[in-house]
Amino acid sequence: RMTGFFWMLGLTLLAQGFLCILGDVEVGCKKWVPDTQVKGNIKCVECRPGNRVAQQSGTNPQELCTPCERGTYTLKSLAFECASCTQCIALSHSNFSFPYFCGCKKGLRCGNAECSFCVDECGKGQEPTKKRDCAPCPKGTFNDQIHQKCKPFSTRCPDPTHIIVFKGNTSSDILCEFPQPPTTLPVTNPEKPGKRGTSGCC
Ligand SMILES: *[C@@H]1O[C@H](CO)[C@@H](O)[C@H](O)[C@H]1NC(C)=O
Ligand SMILES: *[C@@H]1O[C@H](CO)[C@@H](O)[C@H](O)[C@H]1NC(C)=O
């Protein structure tokens, strides 16, 4: 019974050690220079991604930078403070460790490079607008991608031997095919010539 207990304890410690190592990899300063003001100290010039400066000067690179707290992020290499994710959620690269980056929930996407806000993700047949929402493709255009600008329909088939078989819709360009040889239609009575405009009534 005791053996089982120690075995579990060992596993737990092992798991914790593993987590610490994973965490350590991404914490602290990446590049540093000697501190000209304080002998023996170093100053960080580049923190690890998602870390901010924690100490201006010190001896341990690990302690010079610290990961942004949950709900905050930085994309700068030497940030003195982390920016807060406003509409976005903080995401981690892995489920185990720092640092956090900003991302948006499913169905939304980052509105700028810093991801300081999220916008609706526009589907096919729509395009993102300046007002941060989605609008249907204007007449004469289509969009067959997620969250892209609508493009005008092609005016001709890429292969000149093809003919247009579908004139397109908001989510599809024109479709082209090689012309099919006429299929044999079931025989019908030939139409009688019309007697259009012969009544002379007016
Ligand atoms: C993190 O956890 C979530 C939910 O448990 C899972 O869906 C996702 O795949 C995990 N991500 C990584 C990088 O392990
Ligand atoms: C547009 O055309 C494509 C290709 O024929 C079709 O798959 C799609 O359902 C159509 N979409 C709409 C909104 O009519």
JSON list of C-alpha atoms and ligand atoms in Angstrom, two decimals:
[
{"chain": "A", "resi": 1, "resn": "ARG", "atom": "CA", "xyz": [0.00, 0.00, 0.00]},
{"chain": "A", "resi": 2, "resn": "MET", "atom": "CA", "xyz": [2.82, 2.39, 0.94]},
{"chain": "A", "resi": 3, "resn": "THR", "atom": "CA", "xyz": [4.60, 1.59, -2.31]},
{"chain": "A", "resi": 4, "resn": "GLY", "atom": "CA", "xyz": [1.56, 2.82, -4.23]},
{"chain": "A", "resi": 5, "resn": "PHE", "atom": "CA", "xyz": [1.50, 6.02, -2.21]},
{"chain": "A", "resi": 6, "resn": "PHE", "atom": "CA", "xyz": [5.17, 6.78, -2.85]},
{"chain": "A", "resi": 7, "resn": "TRP", "atom": "CA", "xyz": [4.75, 5.95, -6.48]},
{"chain": "A", "resi": 8, "resn": "MET", "atom": "CA", "xyz": [1.92, 8.47, -6.77]},
{"chain": "A", "resi": 9, "resn": "LEU", "atom": "CA", "xyz": [3.93, 11.05, -4.85]},
{"chain": "A", "resi": 10, "resn": "GLY", "atom": "CA", "xyz": [6.86, 10.49, -7.21]},
{"chain": "A", "resi": 11, "resn": "LEU", "atom": "CA", "xyz": [4.61, 10.93, -10.23]},
{"chain": "A", "resi": 12, "resn": "THR", "atom": "CA", "xyz": [3.16, 14.14, -8.81]},
{"chain": "A", "resi": 13, "resn": "LEU", "atom": "CA", "xyz": [6.61, 15.58, -8.15]},
{"chain": "A", "resi": 14, "resn": "LEU", "atom": "CA", "xyz": [7.74, 14.53, -11.58]},
{"chain": "A", "resi": 15, "resn": "ALA", "atom": "CA", "xyz": [4.72, 16.23, -13.16]},
{"chain": "A", "resi": 16, "resn": "GLN", "atom": "CA", "xyz": [5.38, 19.40, -11.19]},
{"chain": "A", "resi": 17, "resn": "GLY", "atom": "CA", "xyz": [9.03, 19.39, -12.21]},
{"chain": "A", "resi": 18, "resn": "PHE", "atom": "CA", "xyz": [8.00, 19.00, -15.80]},
{"chain": "A", "resi": 19, "resn": "LEU", "atom": "CA", "xyz": [5.60, 21.94, -15.56]},
{"chain": "A", "resi": 20, "resn": "CYS", "atom": "CA", "xyz": [8.27, 24.12, -13.99]},
{"chain": "A", "resi": 21, "resn": "ILE", "atom": "CA", "xyz": [10.71, 23.34, -16.75]},
{"chain": "A", "resi": 22, "resn": "LEU", "atom": "CA", "xyz": [8.09, 24.10, -19.36]},
{"chain": "A", "resi": 23, "resn": "GLY", "atom": "CA", "xyz": [7.34, 27.38, -17.63]},
{"chain": "A", "resi": 24, "resn": "ASP", "atom": "CA", "xyz": [10.97, 28.37, -17.21]},
{"chain": "A", "resi": 25, "resn": "VAL", "atom": "CA", "xyz": [11.65, 28.07, -20.90]},
{"chain": "A", "resi": 26, "resn": "GLU", "atom": "CA", "xyz": [9.55, 31.09, -21.71]},
{"chain": "A", "resi": 27, "resn": "VAL", "atom": "CA", "xyz": [10.12, 33.29, -18.69]},
{"chain": "A", "resi": 28, "resn": "GLY", "atom": "CA", "xyz": [12.71, 36.04, -18.37]},
{"chain": "A", "resi": 29, "resn": "CYS", "atom": "CA", "xyz": [15.16, 37.96, -20.49]},
{"chain": "A", "resi": 30, "resn": "LYS", "atom": "CA", "xyz": [16.34, 36.74, -23.89]},
{"chain": "A", "resi": 31, "resn": "LYS", "atom": "CA", "xyz": [19.16, 39.24, -24.64]},
{"chain": "A", "resi": 32, "resn": "TRP", "atom": "CA", "xyz": [21.01, 41.42, -22.17]},
{"chain": "A", "resi": 33, "resn": "VAL", "atom": "CA", "xyz": [23.98, 43.78, -21.92]},
{"chain": "A", "resi": 34, "resn": "PRO", "atom": "CA", "xyz": [26.23, 44.77, -18.98]},
{"chain": "A", "resi": 35, "resn": "ASP", "atom": "CA", "xyz": [24.79, 47.58, -16.88]},
{"chain": "A", "resi": 36, "resn": "THR", "atom": "CA", "xyz": [27.23, 50.46, -17.25]},
{"chain": "A", "resi": 37, "resn": "GLN", "atom": "CA", "xyz": [25.97, 52.10, -14.04]},
{"chain": "A", "resi": 38, "resn": "VAL", "atom": "CA", "xyz": [26.08, 49.12, -11.69]},
{"chain": "A", "resi": 39, "resn": "LYS", "atom": "CA", "xyz": [29.15, 46.93, -11.82]},
{"chain": "A", "resi": 40, "resn": "GLY", "atom": "CA", "xyz": [28.36, 43.23, -12.20]},
{"chain": "A", "resi": 41, "resn": "ASN", "atom": "CA", "xyz": [24.74, 43.84, -13.14]},
{"chain": "A", "resi": 42, "resn": "ILE", "atom": "CA", "xyz": [23.05, 43.27, -16.47]},
{"chain": "A", "resi": 43, "resn": "LYS", "atom": "CA", "xyz": [20.18, 45.06, -18.24]},
{"chain": "A", "resi": 44, "resn": "CYS", "atom": "CA", "xyz": [17.70, 43.36, -20.49]},
{"chain": "A", "resi": 45, "resn": "VAL", "atom": "CA", "xyz": [17.41, 44.55, -24.10]},
{"chain": "A", "resi": 46, "resn": "GLU", "atom": "CA", "xyz": [14.96, 41.88, -25.22]},
{"chain": "A", "resi": 47, "resn": "CYS", "atom": "CA", "xyz": [12.51, 39.99, -23.05]},
{"chain": "A", "resi": 48, "resn": "ARG", "atom": "CA", "xyz": [11.20, 36.59, -24.04]},
{"chain": "A", "resi": 49, "resn": "PRO", "atom": "CA", "xyz": [7.93, 36.81, -26.02]},
{"chain": "A", "resi": 50, "resn": "GLY", "atom": "CA", "xyz": [4.97, 37.85, -23.88]},
{"chain": "A", "resi": 51, "resn": "ASN", "atom": "CA", "xyz": [7.22, 39.06, -21.03]},
{"chain": "A", "resi": 52, "resn": "ARG", "atom": "CA", "xyz": [7.64, 42.60, -19.74]},
{"chain": "A", "resi": 53, "resn": "VAL", "atom": "CA", "xyz": [10.56, 44.21, -17.91]},
{"chain": "A", "resi": 54, "resn": "ALA", "atom": "CA", "xyz": [10.35, 43.43, -14.22]},
{"chain": "A", "resi": 55, "resn": "GLN", "atom": "CA", "xyz": [13.72, 44.82, -13.07]},
{"chain": "A", "resi": 56, "resn": "GLN", "atom": "CA", "xyz": [15.74, 47.52, -14.84]},
{"chain": "A", "resi": 57, "resn": "SER", "atom": "CA", "xyz": [18.99, 46.04, -13.60]},
{"chain": "A", "resi": 58, "resn": "GLY", "atom": "CA", "xyz": [19.99, 42.82, -11.91]},
{"chain": "A", "resi": 59, "resn": "THR", "atom": "CA", "xyz": [22.16, 39.77, -12.00]},
{"chain": "A", "resi": 60, "resn": "ASN", "atom": "CA", "xyz": [19.70, 37.05, -13.00]},
{"chain": "A", "resi": 61, "resn": "PRO", "atom": "CA", "xyz": [18.30, 37.14, -16.57]},
{"chain": "A", "resi": 62, "resn": "GLN", "atom": "CA", "xyz": [15.31, 35.10, -15.37]},
{"chain": "A", "resi": 63, "resn": "GLU", "atom": "CA", "xyz": [14.28, 37.87, -13.00]},
{"chain": "A", "resi": 64, "resn": "LEU", "atom": "CA", "xyz": [14.69, 40.80, -15.39]},
{"chain": "A", "resi": 65, "resn": "CYS", "atom": "CA", "xyz": [11.47, 40.03, -17.26]},
{"chain": "A", "resi": 66, "resn": "THR", "atom": "CA", "xyz": [8.20, 38.53, -16.13]},
{"chain": "A", "resi": 67, "resn": "PRO", "atom": "CA", "xyz": [5.29, 37.15, -18.18]},
{"chain": "A", "resi": 68, "resn": "CYS", "atom": "CA", "xyz": [2.28, 39.40, -18.69]},
{"chain": "A", "resi": 69, "resn": "GLU", "atom": "CA", "xyz": [-0.48, 38.65, -16.23]},
{"chain": "A", "resi": 70, "resn": "ARG", "atom": "CA", "xyz": [-3.63, 36.87, -17.43]},
{"chain": "A", "resi": 71, "resn": "GLY", "atom": "CA", "xyz": [-5.83, 39.26, -19.41]},
{"chain": "A", "resi": 72, "resn": "THR", "atom": "CA", "xyz": [-2.86, 41.32, -20.55]},
{"chain": "A", "resi": 73, "resn": "TYR", "atom": "CA", "xyz": [-0.35, 40.92, -23.35]},
{"chain": "A", "resi": 74, "resn": "THR", "atom": "CA", "xyz": [2.58, 42.50, -25.11]},
{"chain": "A", "resi": 75, "resn": "LEU", "atom": "CA", "xyz": [4.01, 42.13, -28.58]},
{"chain": "A", "resi": 76, "resn": "LYS", "atom": "CA", "xyz": [6.97, 44.42, -27.87]},
{"chain": "A", "resi": 77, "resn": "SER", "atom": "CA", "xyz": [10.43, 43.02, -27.26]},
{"chain": "A", "resi": 78, "resn": "LEU", "atom": "CA", "xyz": [11.08, 45.46, -24.42]},
{"chain": "A", "resi": 79, "resn": "ALA", "atom": "CA", "xyz": [7.81, 46.52, -22.81]},
{"chain": "A", "resi": 80, "resn": "PHE", "atom": "CA", "xyz": [7.69, 48.15, -19.40]},
{"chain": "A", "resi": 81, "resn": "GLU", "atom": "CA", "xyz": [4.04, 47.34, -19.00]},
{"chain": "A", "resi": 82, "resn": "CYS", "atom": "CA", "xyz": [1.60, 44.92, -20.57]},
{"chain": "A", "resi": 83, "resn": "ALA", "atom": "CA", "xyz": [-1.46, 46.18, -22.41]},
{"chain": "A", "resi": 84, "resn": "SER", "atom": "CA", "xyz": [-4.79, 44.82, -21.36]},
{"chain": "A", "resi": 85, "resn": "CYS", "atom": "CA", "xyz": [-6.87, 42.74, -23.71]},
{"chain": "A", "resi": 86, "resn": "THR", "atom": "CA", "xyz": [-10.09, 44.66, -23.99]},
{"chain": "A", "resi": 87, "resn": "GLN", "atom": "CA", "xyz": [-12.61, 42.65, -25.95]},
{"chain": "A", "resi": 88, "resn": "CYS", "atom": "CA", "xyz": [-10.24, 39.83, -26.58]},
{"chain": "A", "resi": 89, "resn": "ILE", "atom": "CA", "xyz": [-9.35, 36.92, -24.40]},
{"chain": "A", "resi": 90, "resn": "ALA", "atom": "CA", "xyz": [-5.83, 36.08, -23.33]},
{"chain": "A", "resi": 91, "resn": "LEU", "atom": "CA", "xyz": [-4.55, 32.89, -24.85]},
{"chain": "A", "resi": 92, "resn": "SER", "atom": "CA", "xyz": [-1.53, 30.86, -23.99]},
{"chain": "A", "resi": 93, "resn": "HIS", "atom": "CA", "xyz": [0.53, 28.91, -26.50]},
{"chain": "A", "resi": 94, "resn": "SER", "atom": "CA", "xyz": [0.05, 25.82, -24.41]},
{"chain": "A", "resi": 95, "resn": "ASN", "atom": "CA", "xyz": [-2.24, 24.96, -21.57]},
{"chain": "A", "resi": 96, "resn": "PHE", "atom": "CA", "xyz": [0.64, 24.67, -19.15]},
{"chain": "A", "resi": 97, "resn": "SER", "atom": "CA", "xyz": [2.48, 27.91, -19.24]},
{"chain": "A", "resi": 98, "resn": "PHE", "atom": "CA", "xyz": [2.86, 31.60, -19.80]},
{"chain": "A", "resi": 99, "resn": "PRO", "atom": "CA", "xyz": [3.08, 33.80, -21.72]},
{"chain": "A", "resi": 100, "resn": "TYR", "atom": "CA", "xyz": [-0.35, 35.00, -22.69]},
{"chain": "A", "resi": 101, "resn": "PHE", "atom": "CA", "xyz": [-1.16, 36.53, -26.02]},
{"chain": "A", "resi": 102, "resn": "CYS", "atom": "CA", "xyz": [-4.38, 38.14, -27.09]},
{"chain": "A", "resi": 103, "resn": "GLY", "atom": "CA", "xyz": [-6.83, 36.29, -29.21]},
{"chain": "A", "resi": 104, "resn": "CYS", "atom": "CA", "xyz": [-10.54, 36.39, -29.87]},
{"chain": "A", "resi": 105, "resn": "LYS", "atom": "CA", "xyz": [-13.28, 33.92, -29.15]},
{"chain": "A", "resi": 106, "resn": "LYS", "atom": "CA", "xyz": [-14.53, 31.61, -31.90]},
{"chain": "A", "resi": 107, "resn": "GLY", "atom": "CA", "xyz": [-16.53, 33.51, -34.51]},
{"chain": "A", "resi": 108, "resn": "LEU", "atom": "CA", "xyz": [-14.55, 36.70, -33.85]},
{"chain": "A", "resi": 109, "resn": "ARG", "atom": "CA", "xyz": [-11.11, 37.72, -35.02]},
{"chain": "A", "resi": 110, "resn": "CYS", "atom": "CA", "xyz": [-8.49, 40.30, -34.10]},
{"chain": "A", "resi": 111, "resn": "GLY", "atom": "CA", "xyz": [-9.28, 43.77, -35.41]},
{"chain": "A", "resi": 112, "resn": "ASN", "atom": "CA", "xyz": [-5.65, 44.97, -35.53]},
{"chain": "A", "resi": 113, "resn": "ALA", "atom": "CA", "xyz": [-2.13, 43.63, -35.27]},
{"chain": "A", "resi": 114, "resn": "GLU", "atom": "CA", "xyz": [-2.06, 44.14, -31.50]},
{"chain": "A", "resi": 115, "resn": "CYS", "atom": "CA", "xyz": [-5.44, 42.46, -31.16]},
{"chain": "A", "resi": 116, "resn": "SER", "atom": "CA", "xyz": [-6.63, 45.21, -28.85]},
{"chain": "A", "resi": 117, "resn": "PHE", "atom": "CA", "xyz": [-10.17, 44.61, -30.10]},
{"chain": "A", "resi": 118, "resn": "CYS", "atom": "CA", "xyz": [-12.12, 41.86, -31.83]},
{"chain": "A", "resi": 119, "resn": "VAL", "atom": "CA", "xyz": [-14.39, 42.06, -34.84]},
{"chain": "A", "resi": 120, "resn": "ASP", "atom": "CA", "xyz": [-17.06, 39.73, -36.20]},
{"chain": "A", "resi": 121, "resn": "GLU", "atom": "CA", "xyz": [-15.65, 37.16, -38.56]},
{"chain": "A", "resi": 122, "resn": "CYS", "atom": "CA", "xyz": [-17.32, 37.64, -41.95]},
{"chain": "A", "resi": 123, "resn": "GLY", "atom": "CA", "xyz": [-18.36, 34.54, -43.82]},
{"chain": "A", "resi": 124, "resn": "LYS", "atom": "CA", "xyz": [-18.47, 33.78, -47.52]},
{"chain": "A", "resi": 125, "resn": "GLY", "atom": "CA", "xyz": [-20.66, 36.19, -49.49]},
{"chain": "A", "resi": 126, "resn": "GLN", "atom": "CA", "xyz": [-19.80, 39.01, -47.04]},
{"chain": "A", "resi": 127, "resn": "GLU", "atom": "CA", "xyz": [-16.96, 41.40, -46.40]},
{"chain": "A", "resi": 128, "resn": "PRO", "atom": "CA", "xyz": [-15.68, 43.27, -43.34]},
{"chain": "A", "resi": 129, "resn": "THR", "atom": "CA", "xyz": [-16.62, 46.96, -43.18]},
{"chain": "A", "resi": 130, "resn": "LYS", "atom": "CA", "xyz": [-14.89, 49.98, -41.65]},
{"chain": "A", "resi": 131, "resn": "LYS", "atom": "CA", "xyz": [-17.58, 49.93, -38.96]},
{"chain": "A", "resi": 132, "resn": "ARG", "atom": "CA", "xyz": [-16.17, 46.57, -37.84]},
{"chain": "A", "resi": 133, "resn": "ASP", "atom": "CA", "xyz": [-19.14, 44.52, -38.95]},
{"chain": "A", "resi": 134, "resn": "CYS", "atom": "CA", "xyz": [-19.97, 42.51, -42.05]},
{"chain": "A", "resi": 135, "resn": "ALA", "atom": "CA", "xyz": [-21.86, 43.55, -45.18]},
{"chain": "A", "resi": 136, "resn": "PRO", "atom": "CA", "xyz": [-23.12, 41.41, -48.06]},
{"chain": "A", "resi": 137, "resn": "CYS", "atom": "CA", "xyz": [-21.01, 41.56, -51.24]},
{"chain": "A", "resi": 138, "resn": "PRO", "atom": "CA", "xyz": [-22.12, 44.44, -53.49]},
{"chain": "A", "resi": 139, "resn": "LYS", "atom": "CA", "xyz": [-23.74, 43.60, -56.84]},
{"chain": "A", "resi": 140, "resn": "GLY", "atom": "CA", "xyz": [-21.24, 42.28, -59.36]},
{"chain": "A", "resi": 141, "resn": "THR", "atom": "CA", "xyz": [-18.87, 40.93, -56.69]},
{"chain": "A", "resi": 142, "resn": "PHE", "atom": "CA", "xyz": [-18.41, 37.74, -54.71]},
{"chain": "A", "resi": 143, "resn": "ASN", "atom": "CA", "xyz": [-16.33, 36.37, -51.86]},
{"chain": "A", "resi": 144, "resn": "ASP", "atom": "CA", "xyz": [-15.63, 32.65, -51.50]},
{"chain": "A", "resi": 145, "resn": "GLN", "atom": "CA", "xyz": [-13.26, 33.04, -48.51]},
{"chain": "A", "resi": 146, "resn": "ILE", "atom": "CA", "xyz": [-13.71, 33.68, -44.80]},
{"chain": "A", "resi": 147, "resn": "HIS", "atom": "CA", "xyz": [-13.20, 37.33, -43.81]},
{"chain": "A", "resi": 148, "resn": "GLN", "atom": "CA", "xyz": [-11.94, 38.72, -47.12]},
{"chain": "A", "resi": 149, "resn": "LYS", "atom": "CA", "xyz": [-12.92, 41.59, -49.40]},
{"chain": "A", "resi": 150, "resn": "CYS", "atom": "CA", "xyz": [-15.43, 40.83, -52.16]},
{"chain": "A", "resi": 151, "resn": "LYS", "atom": "CA", "xyz": [-13.95, 40.65, -55.68]},
{"chain": "A", "resi": 152, "resn": "PRO", "atom": "CA", "xyz": [-15.58, 41.37, -59.04]},
{"chain": "A", "resi": 153, "resn": "PHE", "atom": "CA", "xyz": [-16.77, 38.34, -61.02]},
{"chain": "A", "resi": 154, "resn": "SER", "atom": "CA", "xyz": [-14.46, 37.05, -63.73]},
{"chain": "A", "resi": 155, "resn": "THR", "atom": "CA", "xyz": [-15.62, 38.28, -67.09]},
{"chain": "A", "resi": 156, "resn": "ARG", "atom": "CA", "xyz": [-14.39, 35.27, -69.06]},
{"chain": "A", "resi": 157, "resn": "CYS", "atom": "CA", "xyz": [-13.40, 31.66, -68.52]},
{"chain": "A", "resi": 158, "resn": "PRO", "atom": "CA", "xyz": [-9.70, 31.05, -67.82]},
{"chain": "A", "resi": 159, "resn": "ASP", "atom": "CA", "xyz": [-9.77, 28.38, -70.54]},
{"chain": "A", "resi": 160, "resn": "PRO", "atom": "CA", "xyz": [-11.02, 29.94, -73.80]},
{"chain": "A", "resi": 161, "resn": "THR", "atom": "CA", "xyz": [-12.52, 26.62, -74.96]},
{"chain": "A", "resi": 162, "resn": "HIS", "atom": "CA", "xyz": [-14.88, 26.68, -71.95]},
{"chain": "A", "resi": 163, "resn": "ILE", "atom": "CA", "xyz": [-18.20, 28.43, -71.64]},
{"chain": "A", "resi": 164, "resn": "ILE", "atom": "CA", "xyz": [-19.85, 30.05, -68.61]},
{"chain": "A", "resi": 165, "resn": "VAL", "atom": "CA", "xyz": [-22.32, 27.60, -67.10]},
{"chain": "A", "resi": 166, "resn": "PHE", "atom": "CA", "xyz": [-23.05, 29.56, -63.87]},
{"chain": "A", "resi": 167, "resn": "LYS", "atom": "CA", "xyz": [-23.06, 33.34, -63.70]},
{"chain": "A", "resi": 168, "resn": "GLY", "atom": "CA", "xyz": [-21.95, 33.39, -60.06]},
{"chain": "A", "resi": 169, "resn": "ASN", "atom": "CA", "xyz": [-23.55, 34.42, -56.78]},
{"chain": "A", "resi": 170, "resn": "THR", "atom": "CA", "xyz": [-22.33, 36.32, -53.71]},
{"chain": "A", "resi": 171, "resn": "SER", "atom": "CA", "xyz": [-20.22, 33.38, -52.56]},
{"chain": "A", "resi": 172, "resn": "SER", "atom": "CA", "xyz": [-19.03, 31.96, -55.89]},
{"chain": "A", "resi": 173, "resn": "ASP", "atom": "CA", "xyz": [-17.32, 33.22, -59.02]},
{"chain": "A", "resi": 174, "resn": "ILE", "atom": "CA", "xyz": [-18.62, 32.23, -62.45]},
{"chain": "A", "resi": 175, "resn": "LEU", "atom": "CA", "xyz": [-18.28, 28.54, -63.24]},
{"chain": "A", "resi": 176, "resn": "CYS", "atom": "CA", "xyz": [-16.98, 27.38, -66.59]},
{"chain": "A", "resi": 177, "resn": "GLU", "atom": "CA", "xyz": [-17.16, 24.05, -68.38]},
{"chain": "A", "resi": 178, "resn": "PHE", "atom": "CA", "xyz": [-16.30, 22.57, -71.71]},
{"chain": "A", "resi": 179, "resn": "PRO", "atom": "CA", "xyz": [-19.45, 22.86, -73.82]},
{"chain": "A", "resi": 180, "resn": "GLN", "atom": "CA", "xyz": [-21.38, 19.59, -73.72]},
{"chain": "A", "resi": 181, "resn": "PRO", "atom": "CA", "xyz": [-22.38, 18.07, -77.06]},
{"chain": "A", "resi": 182, "resn": "PRO", "atom": "CA", "xyz": [-26.17, 18.46, -77.43]},
{"chain": "A", "resi": 183, "resn": "THR", "atom": "CA", "xyz": [-27.92, 15.58, -75.75]},
{"chain": "A", "resi": 184, "resn": "THR", "atom": "CA", "xyz": [-30.55, 13.71, -77.75]},
{"chain": "A", "resi": 185, "resn": "LEU", "atom": "CA", "xyz": [-33.82, 15.15, -76.60]},
{"chain": "A", "resi": 186, "resn": "PRO", "atom": "CA", "xyz": [-36.99, 13.10, -76.60]},
{"chain": "A", "resi": 187, "resn": "VAL", "atom": "CA", "xyz": [-38.83, 13.74, -79.86]},
{"chain": "A", "resi": 188, "resn": "THR", "atom": "CA", "xyz": [-41.65, 16.25, -79.48]},
{"chain": "A", "resi": 189, "resn": "ASN", "atom": "CA", "xyz": [-44.08, 17.67, -82.00]},
{"chain": "A", "resi": 190, "resn": "PRO", "atom": "CA", "xyz": [-42.45, 20.46, -83.91]},
{"chain": "A", "resi": 191, "resn": "GLU", "atom": "CA", "xyz": [-44.02, 23.75, -82.91]},
{"chain": "A", "resi": 192, "resn": "LYS", "atom": "CA", "xyz": [-46.47, 25.17, -85.40]},
{"chain": "A", "resi": 193, "resn": "PRO", "atom": "CA", "xyz": [-45.60, 28.60, -86.73]},
{"chain": "A", "resi": 194, "resn": "GLY", "atom": "CA", "xyz": [-47.36, 31.25, -84.63]},
{"chain": "A", "resi": 195, "resn": "LYS", "atom": "CA", "xyz": [-50.16, 33.42, -85.92]},
{"chain": "A", "resi": 196, "resn": "ARG", "atom": "CA", "xyz": [-48.90, 36.44, -84.11]},
{"chain": "A", "resi": 197, "resn": "GLY", "atom": "CA", "xyz": [-50.43, 39.86, -84.97]},
{"chain": "A", "resi": 198, "resn": "THR", "atom": "CA", "xyz": [-52.74, 38.63, -87.69]},
{"chain": "A", "resi": 199, "resn": "SER", "atom": "CA", "xyz": [-56.08, 39.27, -86.05]},
{"chain": "A", "resi": 200, "resn": "GLY", "atom": "CA", "xyz": [-56.29, 42.79, -87.43]},
{"chain": "A", "resi": 201, "resn": "CYS", "atom": "CA", "xyz": [-58.43, 43.86, -84.57]},
{"chain": "A", "resi": 202, "resn": "CYS", "atom": "CA", "xyz": [-56.84, 47.31, -83.95]},
{"chain": "B", "resi": 1, "resn": "LIG", "atom": "C1", "xyz": [-5.88, 23.31, -24.18]},
{"chain": "B", "resi": 1, "resn": "LIG", "atom": "O1", "xyz": [-7.06, 22.79, -23.57]},
{"chain": "B", "resi": 1, "resn": "LIG", "atom": "C2", "xyz": [-8.20, 22.87, -24.35]},
{"chain": "B", "resi": 1, "resn": "LIG", "atom": "C3", "xyz": [-9.42, 22.45, -23.53]},
{"chain": "B", "resi": 1, "resn": "LIG", "atom": "O2", "xyz": [-9.10, 21.49, -22.58]},
{"chain": "B", "resi": 1, "resn": "LIG", "atom": "C4", "xyz": [-8.00, 22.00, -25.60]},
{"chain": "B", "resi": 1, "resn": "LIG", "atom": "O3", "xyz": [-9.14, 22.05, -26.42]},
{"chain": "B", "resi": 1, "resn": "LIG", "atom": "C5", "xyz": [-6.78, 22.50, -26.36]},
{"chain": "B", "resi": 1, "resn": "LIG", "atom": "O4", "xyz": [-6.54, 21.67, -27.47]},
{"chain": "B", "resi": 1, "resn": "LIG", "atom": "C6", "xyz": [-5.54, 22.55, -25.47]},
{"chain": "B", "resi": 1, "resn": "LIG", "atom": "N1", "xyz": [-4.46, 23.22, -26.16]},
{"chain": "B", "resi": 1, "resn": "LIG", "atom": "C7", "xyz": [-3.21, 22.76, -26.15]},
{"chain": "B", "resi": 1, "resn": "LIG", "atom": "C8", "xyz": [-2.22, 23.56, -26.93]},
{"chain": "B", "resi": 1, "resn": "LIG", "atom": "O5", "xyz": [-2.87, 21.75, -25.55]},
{"chain": "B", "resi": 2, "resn": "LIG", "atom": "C1", "xyz": [-23.67, 29.95, -54.83]},
{"chain": "B", "resi": 2, "resn": "LIG", "atom": "O1", "xyz": [-23.26, 29.02, -55.82]},
{"chain": "B", "resi": 2, "resn": "LIG", "atom": "C2", "xyz": [-22.52, 27.94, -55.31]},
{"chain": "B", "resi": 2, "resn": "LIG", "atom": "C3", "xyz": [-21.99, 27.13, -56.51]},
{"chain": "B", "resi": 2, "resn": "LIG", "atom": "O2", "xyz": [-23.04, 26.76, -57.37]},
{"chain": "B", "resi": 2, "resn": "LIG", "atom": "C4", "xyz": [-23.42, 27.12, -54.37]},
{"chain": "B", "resi": 2, "resn": "LIG", "atom": "O3", "xyz": [-22.70, 26.03, -53.85]},
{"chain": "B", "resi": 2, "resn": "LIG", "atom": "C5", "xyz": [-23.89, 28.04, -53.25]},
{"chain": "B", "resi": 2, "resn": "LIG", "atom": "O4", "xyz": [-24.79, 27.33, -52.42]},
{"chain": "B", "resi": 2, "resn": "LIG", "atom": "C6", "xyz": [-24.54, 29.29, -53.81]},
{"chain": "B", "resi": 2, "resn": "LIG", "atom": "N1", "xyz": [-24.78, 30.18, -52.69]},
{"chain": "B", "resi": 2, "resn": "LIG", "atom": "C7", "xyz": [-25.90, 30.93, -52.59]},
{"chain": "B", "resi": 2, "resn": "LIG", "atom": "C8", "xyz": [-25.95, 31.83, -51.41]},
{"chain": "B", "resi": 2, "resn": "LIG", "atom": "O5", "xyz": [-26.81, 30.87, -53.40]}
]
